Coordinates of N, CA and C and ligand atoms in Angstrom, one line a residue:
M7 N -9.7 70.8 50.0 CA -8.4 70.8 49.3 C -8.2 71.9 48.5
K8 N -7.1 72.6 48.6 CA -6.8 73.8 47.7 C -6.1 73.4 46.5
V9 N -6.4 74.1 45.4 CA -5.8 73.8 44.1 C -5.1 75.1 43.7
S10 N -3.8 75.0 43.2 CA -3.2 76.3 42.7 C -3.3 76.3 41.2
F11 N -3.4 77.5 40.8 CA -3.5 77.8 39.4 C -2.2 78.4 38.9
A12 N -1.5 77.7 38.0 CA -0.1 78.2 37.6 C -0.3 79.2 36.4
S13 N -0.7 80.4 36.7 CA -0.9 81.3 35.6 C -0.9 82.8 36.2
G14 N -0.4 83.7 35.4 CA -0.5 85.1 35.9 C -1.6 85.9 35.2
N15 N -2.5 85.1 34.4 CA -3.6 85.8 33.7 C -4.8 85.8 34.6
R16 N -5.1 87.1 35.0 CA -6.2 87.2 36.0 C -7.6 86.9 35.3
H17 N -7.7 87.1 34.1 CA -9.0 86.8 33.4 C -9.2 85.3 33.4
K18 N -8.2 84.5 33.1 CA -8.4 83.0 33.2 C -8.6 82.6 34.6
L19 N -8.0 83.2 35.6 CA -8.2 82.8 37.1 C -9.7 83.1 37.4
R20 N -10.2 84.2 37.0 CA -11.6 84.6 37.3 C -12.6 83.6 36.6
E21 N -12.3 83.3 35.4 CA -13.1 82.3 34.7 C -13.1 81.0 35.3
L22 N -11.9 80.5 35.6 CA -11.8 79.1 36.3 C -12.4 79.1 37.6
R23 N -12.4 80.2 38.5 CA -13.0 80.1 39.7 C -14.5 80.1 39.6
S24 N -15.0 80.7 38.5 CA -16.5 80.6 38.4 C -17.0 79.3 37.7
L25 N -16.0 78.7 37.0 CA -16.3 77.5 36.3 C -16.3 76.3 37.3
L26 N -15.4 76.5 38.3 CA -15.2 75.3 39.3 C -15.4 75.9 40.7
P27 N -16.6 76.4 41.0 CA -16.8 77.2 42.3 C -16.5 76.4 43.5
D28 N -16.7 75.0 43.4 CA -16.4 74.2 44.7 C -15.0 73.8 44.8
W29 N -14.1 74.2 43.9 CA -12.7 74.0 44.1 C -12.1 75.3 44.7
E30 N -11.2 75.2 45.6 CA -10.6 76.3 46.1 C -9.5 76.7 45.3
I31 N -9.6 77.6 44.4 CA -8.5 77.9 43.5 C -7.7 79.1 43.8
E32 N -6.5 78.9 44.1 CA -5.6 80.1 44.3 C -4.5 80.2 43.3
T33 N -3.9 81.4 43.2 CA -2.7 81.5 42.4 C -1.5 81.2 43.2
L34 N -0.4 80.9 42.5 CA 0.8 80.7 43.1 C 1.5 82.0 43.5
E35 N 2.1 82.0 44.6 CA 2.9 83.3 44.9 C 3.9 83.6 43.8
D36 N 4.6 82.6 43.3 CA 5.6 82.8 42.3 C 4.8 82.9 40.9
G37 N 4.6 84.2 40.5 CA 3.9 84.3 39.3 C 4.6 84.1 38.0
A38 N 5.9 84.0 38.1 CA 6.7 83.8 36.9 C 6.5 82.4 36.3
M39 N 6.3 82.5 35.0 CA 5.9 81.3 34.2 C 7.1 80.9 33.4
P40 N 7.1 79.5 33.1 CA 8.3 79.1 32.3 C 8.0 79.6 30.8
E41 N 9.1 79.7 30.0 CA 9.0 80.0 28.7 C 8.1 79.0 28.0
E42 N 7.3 79.4 27.1 CA 6.4 78.4 26.3 C 7.1 77.8 25.2
T43 N 7.8 76.7 25.5 CA 8.7 76.1 24.5 C 8.0 74.9 23.7
G44 N 6.9 74.4 24.3 CA 6.2 73.3 23.7 C 5.6 73.6 22.3
S45 N 5.3 72.5 21.6 CA 4.8 72.7 20.3 C 3.2 72.5 20.3
T46 N 2.7 72.1 21.4 CA 1.3 72.0 21.5 C 0.7 72.7 22.7
F47 N -0.6 73.0 22.8 CA -1.2 73.5 24.0 C -1.0 72.6 25.2
Y48 N -1.2 71.3 25.0 CA -0.9 70.4 26.1 C 0.5 70.4 26.7
E49 N 1.5 70.5 25.8 CA 2.8 70.6 26.4 C 3.0 71.7 27.1
N50 N 2.5 72.9 26.7 CA 2.7 74.1 27.4 C 1.9 74.2 28.7
A51 N 0.7 73.6 28.7 CA -0.1 73.5 30.0 C 0.6 72.6 31.0
L52 N 1.2 71.5 30.5 CA 1.9 70.5 31.4 C 3.1 71.3 32.0
A53 N 3.9 72.0 31.1 CA 5.0 72.7 31.6 C 4.7 73.7 32.7
K54 N 3.6 74.4 32.5 CA 3.1 75.4 33.5 C 2.8 74.8 34.8
A55 N 2.0 73.6 34.7 CA 1.7 72.9 36.0 C 2.9 72.3 36.7
R56 N 3.9 71.8 35.9 CA 5.1 71.3 36.6 C 5.8 72.4 37.3
H57 N 6.0 73.6 36.6 CA 6.6 74.7 37.1 C 5.9 75.1 38.4
G58 N 4.6 75.1 38.4 CA 3.8 75.5 39.5 C 4.0 74.5 40.7
R59 N 4.1 73.2 40.4 CA 4.3 72.2 41.4 C 5.7 72.4 42.1
E60 N 6.7 72.8 41.3 CA 8.0 73.0 41.8 C 8.0 74.2 42.8
A61 N 7.3 75.2 42.3 CA 7.3 76.5 43.0 C 6.5 76.4 44.3
G62 N 5.5 75.5 44.4 CA 4.5 75.4 45.5 C 4.9 74.4 46.5
A63 N 4.0 74.2 47.5 CA 4.2 73.4 48.5 C 4.2 71.9 48.1
P64 N 4.8 71.0 48.7 CA 4.8 69.5 48.4 C 3.4 69.1 48.5
G65 N 3.0 68.2 47.6 CA 1.6 67.6 47.7 C 0.5 68.5 47.3
L66 N 0.9 69.7 46.8 CA -0.1 70.6 46.3 C -0.7 70.2 45.0
W67 N -1.9 70.3 44.7 CA -2.5 70.1 43.5 C -2.4 71.4 42.6
V68 N -2.0 71.2 41.4 CA -1.8 72.4 40.6 C -2.3 72.3 39.2
I69 N -3.0 73.3 38.8 CA -3.5 73.4 37.4 C -2.7 74.2 36.5
G70 N -2.3 73.7 35.3 CA -1.7 74.5 34.3 C -2.7 74.7 33.2
E71 N -2.7 75.8 32.4 CA -3.6 75.9 31.3 C -2.9 76.7 30.2
D72 N -3.2 76.1 29.0 CA -2.7 76.8 27.8 C -3.8 76.9 26.8
S73 N -4.0 78.1 26.1 CA -5.1 78.2 25.3 C -4.8 79.1 24.1
G74 N -5.6 79.2 23.2 CA -5.3 80.2 22.0 C -6.4 79.9 20.9
L75 N -6.1 80.7 19.9 CA -7.0 80.7 18.7 C -6.3 80.2 17.5
E76 N -7.1 79.3 16.7 CA -6.6 78.8 15.5 C -7.5 79.3 14.4
V77 N -6.9 79.9 13.4 CA -7.7 80.5 12.3 C -7.4 79.8 11.0
E78 N -8.4 79.3 10.4 CA -8.4 78.4 9.1 C -7.6 79.1 8.0
G79 N -7.8 80.4 7.7 CA -7.1 81.1 6.6 C -5.7 81.4 7.0
L80 N -5.3 81.2 8.1 CA -3.9 81.4 8.6 C -3.1 80.1 8.9
G81 N -3.7 79.1 8.4 CA -3.0 77.8 8.6 C -2.9 77.4 10.1
G82 N -3.9 77.8 10.9 CA -3.9 77.5 12.3 C -3.2 78.5 13.2
R83 N -2.6 79.6 12.6 CA -2.0 80.7 13.5 C -3.2 81.4 14.1
P84 N -3.0 82.2 15.2 CA -1.8 82.3 15.9 C -1.5 81.1 16.8
G85 N -2.5 80.2 17.1 CA -2.3 79.0 17.8 C -1.5 79.1 19.1
I86 N -0.5 78.4 19.4 CA 0.2 78.5 20.7 C 0.9 79.9 20.9
R87 N 0.9 80.7 19.9 CA 1.5 82.1 20.0 C 0.5 83.1 20.1
S88 N -0.7 82.7 20.5 CA -1.8 83.7 20.5 C -1.6 84.9 21.4
A89 N -0.9 84.7 22.6 CA -0.7 85.7 23.5 C 0.3 86.8 23.0
R90 N 1.2 86.3 22.2 CA 2.3 87.2 21.8 C 2.3 87.3 20.3
Y91 N 1.1 87.3 19.6 CA 1.1 87.2 18.2 C 1.8 88.5 17.5
A92 N 1.4 89.7 18.2 CA 2.0 90.9 17.6 C 3.3 91.3 18.1
G93 N 3.9 90.4 18.9 CA 5.2 90.7 19.5 C 5.3 90.3 20.9
P94 N 6.5 90.2 21.5 CA 6.7 89.7 22.9 C 5.9 90.4 24.0
K95 N 5.7 91.7 23.7 CA 5.0 92.5 24.8 C 3.6 93.0 24.2
A96 N 3.1 92.3 23.3 CA 1.9 92.7 22.7 C 0.7 92.8 23.6
S97 N -0.2 93.8 23.4 CA -1.4 93.9 24.2 C -2.5 93.1 23.4
D98 N -3.7 92.9 24.1 CA -4.8 92.2 23.4 C -5.2 93.0 22.1
E99 N -5.1 94.4 22.3 CA -5.5 95.2 21.1 C -4.5 95.1 20.0
D100 N -3.2 95.0 20.3 CA -2.2 94.8 19.2 C -2.5 93.5 18.5
N101 N -2.7 92.4 19.3 CA -2.9 91.0 18.8 C -4.2 91.1 17.8
V102 N -5.2 91.7 18.3 CA -6.4 91.7 17.5 C -6.2 92.6 16.2
A103 N -5.5 93.7 16.3 CA -5.2 94.5 15.2 C -4.4 93.7 14.1
R104 N -3.4 93.0 14.6 CA -2.6 92.1 13.6 C -3.5 91.1 12.9
L105 N -4.3 90.5 13.7 CA -5.2 89.4 13.1 C -6.1 90.0 12.1
L106 N -6.8 91.1 12.5 CA -7.8 91.7 11.5 C -7.0 92.2 10.2
G107 N -5.8 92.7 10.4 CA -5.0 93.1 9.3 C -4.7 91.9 8.3
E108 N -4.3 90.8 8.9 CA -4.0 89.6 8.1 C -5.2 89.1 7.4
L109 N -6.4 89.3 8.0 CA -7.6 88.6 7.3 C -8.3 89.7 6.6
A110 N -7.7 90.9 6.2 CA -8.4 92.0 5.7 C -9.1 91.5 4.4
G111 N -8.5 90.7 3.5 CA -9.2 90.3 2.3 C -9.9 89.0 2.3
A112 N -9.9 88.4 3.5 CA -10.4 87.0 3.7 C -11.9 86.9 3.8
E113 N -12.5 86.0 3.1 CA -13.9 85.7 3.2 C -14.3 84.3 3.6
G114 N -15.5 84.0 4.0 CA -16.0 82.7 4.2 C -15.1 81.8 5.0
E115 N -14.7 80.7 4.4 CA -14.0 79.6 5.2 C -12.7 80.1 5.8
A116 N -12.0 81.1 5.2 CA -10.8 81.5 5.6 C -10.9 82.3 7.0
R117 N -12.1 82.8 7.2 CA -12.4 83.4 8.5 C -12.9 82.5 9.6
R118 N -13.0 81.2 9.3 CA -13.4 80.2 10.3 C -12.3 80.1 11.4
A119 N -12.7 79.9 12.7 CA -11.6 79.8 13.7 C -12.1 79.0 14.8
R120 N -11.2 78.7 15.7 CA -11.4 77.8 16.8 C -10.6 78.2 18.1
Y121 N -11.3 78.4 19.2 CA -10.6 78.6 20.4 C -10.3 77.2 21.0
V122 N -9.2 77.0 21.6 CA -8.8 75.7 22.3 C -8.4 76.0 23.7
S123 N -8.7 75.2 24.6 CA -8.2 75.3 26.0 C -7.8 74.0 26.4
E124 N -6.6 73.9 26.9 CA -6.0 72.6 27.5 C -5.7 72.8 29.0
L125 N -6.4 72.0 29.8 CA -6.1 72.1 31.3 C -5.3 70.9 31.8
V126 N -4.4 71.0 32.5 CA -3.6 69.8 33.0 C -3.6 70.0 34.6
L127 N -4.0 69.0 35.3 CA -4.1 69.0 36.7 C -3.0 68.0 37.3
L128 N -2.1 68.5 38.0 CA -1.1 67.6 38.6 C -1.4 67.3 40.0
S129 N -1.6 66.0 40.4 CA -1.9 65.7 41.8 C -0.8 64.8 42.3
P130 N -0.7 64.5 43.6 CA 0.3 63.6 44.0 C 0.2 62.2 43.4
E131 N -1.0 61.9 42.9 CA -1.2 60.6 42.3 C -0.9 60.5 40.8
G132 N -0.8 61.7 40.2 CA -0.6 61.7 38.8 C -1.2 62.8 38.0
E133 N -1.4 62.7 36.8 CA -1.8 63.7 35.9 C -3.2 63.6 35.3
L134 N -4.0 64.6 35.3 CA -5.4 64.4 34.7 C -5.5 65.6 33.7
R135 N -6.3 65.5 32.8 CA -6.4 66.4 31.7 C -7.8 66.7 31.2
G136 N -8.1 68.0 30.8 CA -9.4 68.3 30.2 C -9.1 69.3 29.0
T137 N -9.8 68.9 27.8 CA -9.6 69.8 26.7 C -11.0 70.3 26.2
G138 N -11.0 71.5 25.7 CA -12.3 72.1 25.2 C -12.0 73.0 24.1
T139 N -12.9 73.0 23.1 CA -12.8 73.8 21.9 C -14.1 74.6 21.7
L140 N -14.0 75.6 21.0 CA -15.2 76.5 20.7 C -15.0 76.9 19.2
E141 N -16.0 76.5 18.3 CA -15.9 76.8 16.9 C -16.5 78.2 16.6
G142 N -16.0 78.9 15.6 CA -16.6 80.2 15.3 C -16.0 80.8 14.1
R143 N -16.0 82.1 13.9 CA -15.5 82.8 12.9 C -15.0 84.2 13.4
I144 N -14.0 84.7 12.6 CA -13.5 86.1 13.0 C -14.3 87.2 12.3
A145 N -14.8 88.1 13.2 CA -15.6 89.3 12.6 C -14.8 90.2 11.9
R146 N -15.3 91.2 11.2 CA -14.6 92.2 10.4 C -14.0 93.2 11.3
E147 N -14.7 93.5 12.4 CA -14.2 94.6 13.4 C -14.5 94.2 14.8
A148 N -13.8 94.8 15.7 CA -13.9 94.5 17.1 C -15.3 95.1 17.6
R149 N -16.0 94.2 18.5 CA -17.2 94.7 19.1 C -17.4 94.1 20.5
G150 N -17.8 94.9 21.4 CA -18.1 94.4 22.7 C -17.0 94.7 23.8
S151 N -17.3 94.6 25.1 CA -16.3 95.0 26.1 C -16.1 93.9 27.1
E152 N -16.7 92.8 27.1 CA -16.5 91.8 28.1 C -15.4 90.8 27.6
G153 N -14.9 89.9 28.5 CA -14.0 88.9 28.1 C -12.6 89.6 28.0
F154 N -11.7 88.9 27.2 CA -10.4 89.4 27.0 C -9.8 88.9 25.7
G155 N -8.6 89.2 25.4 CA -7.9 88.6 24.2 C -8.7 88.9 22.9
Y156 N -8.9 87.7 22.2 CA -9.7 87.9 20.9 C -11.2 87.9 21.0
D157 N -11.7 87.9 22.2 CA -13.2 87.9 22.4 C -13.9 89.0 21.5
P158 N -13.4 90.2 21.4 CA -14.2 91.2 20.6 C -14.3 90.8 19.1
V159 N -13.5 89.9 18.6 CA -13.6 89.6 17.2 C -14.0 88.1 16.9
F160 N -14.3 87.4 18.0 CA -14.7 86.0 17.8 C -16.2 85.8 18.0
V161 N -16.8 85.3 16.9 CA -18.2 85.1 16.8 C -18.5 83.5 16.8
P162 N -19.0 83.1 17.9 CA -19.2 81.5 18.0 C -20.2 81.1 17.0
E163 N -20.0 79.8 16.6 CA -21.0 79.2 15.6 C -22.5 79.4 16.1
G164 N -23.3 79.7 15.3 CA -24.8 79.8 15.7 C -25.1 81.2 16.4
E165 N -24.1 82.1 16.4 CA -24.4 83.3 17.1 C -24.0 84.5 16.1
E166 N -24.6 85.7 16.3 CA -24.2 86.9 15.4 C -23.3 87.8 16.2
R167 N -23.4 87.7 17.5 CA -22.6 88.6 18.3 C -21.2 88.0 18.7
T168 N -20.3 88.9 19.0 CA -18.9 88.4 19.5 C -19.0 87.9 20.9
V169 N -18.0 87.2 21.3 CA -17.9 86.7 22.7 C -17.9 87.9 23.7
A170 N -17.2 89.0 23.2 CA -17.1 90.1 24.2 C -18.5 90.9 24.2
E171 N -19.5 90.6 23.3 CA -20.8 91.1 23.4 C -21.7 90.2 24.0
L172 N -21.5 88.8 23.9 CA -22.4 87.8 24.5 C -22.1 87.8 26.0
G173 N -20.9 88.1 26.5 CA -20.7 88.3 27.9 C -20.3 87.1 28.8
D174 N -20.0 87.4 30.1 CA -19.5 86.4 30.9 C -20.4 85.2 31.2
D175 N -21.7 85.4 31.4 CA -22.6 84.3 31.5 C -22.6 83.3 30.4
W176 N -22.6 83.8 29.1 CA -22.5 83.0 28.0 C -21.2 82.2 28.0
K177 N -20.1 82.9 28.3 CA -18.8 82.2 28.3 C -18.7 81.2 29.4
R178 N -19.4 81.4 30.5 CA -19.4 80.4 31.6 C -20.0 79.1 31.2
K179 N -21.0 79.2 30.3 CA -21.7 77.9 29.8 C -21.0 77.3 28.7
R180 N -20.6 78.2 27.7 CA -20.2 77.6 26.4 C -18.8 77.7 25.9
S181 N -18.0 78.4 26.6 CA -16.6 78.6 26.1 C -15.7 77.3 26.0
H182 N -14.7 77.4 25.4 CA -13.7 76.4 25.3 C -13.1 76.1 26.7
R183 N -13.0 77.1 27.5 CA -12.5 76.9 28.9 C -13.5 76.2 29.9
A184 N -14.8 76.6 29.5 CA -16.0 75.9 30.3 C -15.9 74.5 29.9
R185 N -15.7 74.1 28.6 CA -15.8 72.7 28.2 C -14.5 71.9 28.8
A186 N -13.5 72.6 28.8 CA -12.3 72.0 29.3 C -12.4 71.7 30.8
A187 N -13.0 72.7 31.6 CA -13.2 72.6 32.9 C -14.1 71.4 33.3
R188 N -15.2 71.3 32.5 CA -16.2 70.1 32.7 C -15.5 68.8 32.4
A189 N -14.7 68.8 31.3 CA -13.9 67.5 31.1 C -13.0 67.2 32.2
L190 N -12.3 68.2 32.8 CA -11.3 68.0 33.9 C -12.0 67.5 35.1
R191 N -13.2 68.0 35.3 CA -13.9 67.6 36.6 C -14.4 66.1 36.4
E192 N -14.8 65.7 35.2 CA -15.2 64.4 34.9 C -13.9 63.5 35.1
A193 N -12.8 64.0 34.6 CA -11.6 63.1 34.7 C -11.2 62.9 36.2
V194 N -11.4 63.9 37.0 CA -11.1 63.9 38.5 C -12.1 62.9 39.1
G195 N -13.3 63.0 38.7 CA -14.4 62.0 39.3 C -14.1 60.7 38.8
G196 N -13.7 60.4 37.6 CA -13.5 59.1 37.1 C -12.2 58.5 37.7
S197 N -11.3 59.2 38.1 CA -10.1 58.8 38.7 C -10.2 58.3 40.2
G198 N -11.3 58.7 40.7 CA -11.6 58.3 42.1 C -10.7 59.2 43.1
A199 N -10.0 60.2 42.5 CA -9.3 61.2 43.4 C -10.2 62.0 44.1
E200 N -9.8 62.4 45.3 CA -10.7 63.2 46.0 C -10.1 64.7 46.3
L201 N -10.9 65.6 45.7 CA -10.3 67.0 45.9 C -10.8 67.7 47.2
Ligands
IMP326 P1 -1.6 81.7 27.1 O1 -1.4 82.4 28.5 O2 -0.3 81.4 26.4 O3 -2.4 80.4 27.3 O4 -2.3 82.7 26.2 C1 -3.6 82.5 25.7 C2 -3.9 83.6 24.7 O5 -4.9 83.1 23.8 C3 -4.5 84.8 25.4 O6 -3.6 85.8 25.7 C4 -5.5 85.3 24.3 O7 -4.8 86.0 23.4 C5 -5.9 84.0 23.7 N1 -7.1 83.4 24.4 C6 -7.1 82.2 25.1 N2 -8.4 82.1 25.6 C7 -9.1 83.2 25.2 C8 -10.4 83.6 25.6 O8 -11.2 82.9 26.2 N3 -10.8 84.7 25.0 C9 -10.0 85.3 24.2 N4 -8.7 85.1 23.9 C10 -8.3 84.0 24.5

């Protein structure tokens, strides 16, 4: 059975394929995504999956994903606005620069942060869900070249290096998306659905 991933983010697609290697994950032809109008990661993930289901073939299984970074000293921002924190067309570098600028004087607890990934799978039988988080802190400067988004400034709990330094293998085992993918796989198993 093929599963479609309703996302235009090639980094996420690559990660999801390596996290769920036995699921045949394709992107939808229609790469246009709905505006993210939800107030939670879950609502946005569900909206993406629904959009994907409407754009795809009937009976198709579709995954929607929404994720982001919550920073303690910023009251949980950038949160659901992580992708466009520095503006509607912001690059990863722009977003990281804004984040580091806002945290310039921040110490200790204020630099604590968490990545969140919410996966929603819509099948003909209904909706299944997997959530994953990764705790850490925001570094003082960007380091490393792997991953994407805020990875060059995110240092996971118990580590000294950023996710961009720790690399893809580390991410495959420990990231918020890895945890969400495991939870989703368990939910699919528990539901008796056959993929
Ligand atoms: P979305 O497409 O609205 O879910 O955007 C998620 C945004 O959150 C990305 O553009 C990144 O800025 C950030 N983000 C989510 N997951 C990760 C990750 O694994 N590493 C780094 N940044 C991430």
